[in-house]
């Protein structure tokens, strides 16, 4: 909304409360958004959930929960917004953008017993490539940001596997010796959402401080 200013520039922020773990919740969000707004240029699927449990006891619940929010919800939201995004892109004369927030755990399994989470992120990456093809004729690009070690509630939970886990990652696994910052993922998202990223689709961009390049 370019009619309002805030301390970070031109624009305003709105929110819609929704449960994205169900199809009805995703549909309700889309319906409410369409009631409030006439166009959608960029859709970022950022909601996600983790699950860690030993192989011997890992239940089906972990798979249902992670895949519902990490895989199914992005698909439903993209499906529900596709017409609106196609129309928005046609009016602006450029592609609309979908950015799915993935994880490097979807590219290389973690050492922790995060079976369902890692599988869900790998599925999201693969789904994004499939959708990039399916939506190309509608002038919608679909890409993934595969994130590494960012300080979140999810990464805080790694301490159950040892108090020094995070320090060990910093010391031994990262080429750039710091954790990820909001500006790191924000800058990558701006690139994919801007004109600079208009010829990029079906890509998985690692934002991981060199984690997967460590020999």
Short mmCIF file of N, CA and C in Angstrom, two decimals, residues 12-18 29 32-33 36-37:
data_model
loop_
_atom_site.label_atom_id
_atom_site.label_comp_id
_atom_site.label_asym_id
_atom_site.label_seq_id
_atom_site.Cartn_x
_atom_site.Cartn_y
_atom_site.Cartn_z
N UNK A 12 2.69 -0.24 4.14
CA UNK A 12 2.03 -0.58 5.39
C UNK A 12 1.99 -2.08 5.51
N UNK A 13 1.72 -2.56 6.71
CA UNK A 13 1.70 -3.99 6.98
C UNK A 13 0.32 -4.38 7.51
N UNK A 14 -0.20 -5.47 6.98
CA UNK A 14 -1.49 -5.97 7.41
C UNK A 14 -1.31 -7.44 7.81
N UNK A 15 -2.26 -8.02 8.50
CA UNK A 15 -2.16 -9.43 8.85
C UNK A 15 -3.53 -10.09 8.79
N UNK A 16 -3.51 -11.38 8.55
CA UNK A 16 -4.72 -12.19 8.56
C UNK A 16 -4.43 -13.42 9.40
N UNK A 17 -5.20 -13.63 10.42
CA UNK A 17 -5.01 -14.80 11.28
C UNK A 17 -5.56 -16.04 10.58
N UNK A 18 -4.74 -17.10 10.50
CA UNK A 18 -5.18 -18.30 9.78
C UNK A 18 -4.43 -19.52 10.28
N UNK A 29 -7.77 -18.05 4.36
CA UNK A 29 -6.80 -16.96 4.23
C UNK A 29 -6.90 -16.33 2.85
N UNK A 32 -10.08 -14.24 2.46
CA UNK A 32 -10.02 -12.97 3.19
C UNK A 32 -9.08 -11.99 2.51
N UNK A 33 -7.95 -12.50 2.01
CA UNK A 33 -7.01 -11.63 1.30
C UNK A 33 -7.69 -11.01 0.07
N UNK A 36 -9.92 -8.18 0.79
CA UNK A 36 -9.27 -6.92 1.17
C UNK A 36 -8.48 -6.30 0.01
N UNK A 37 -7.92 -7.13 -0.87
CA UNK A 37 -7.01 -6.62 -1.88
C UNK A 37 -7.40 -7.09 -3.27
#
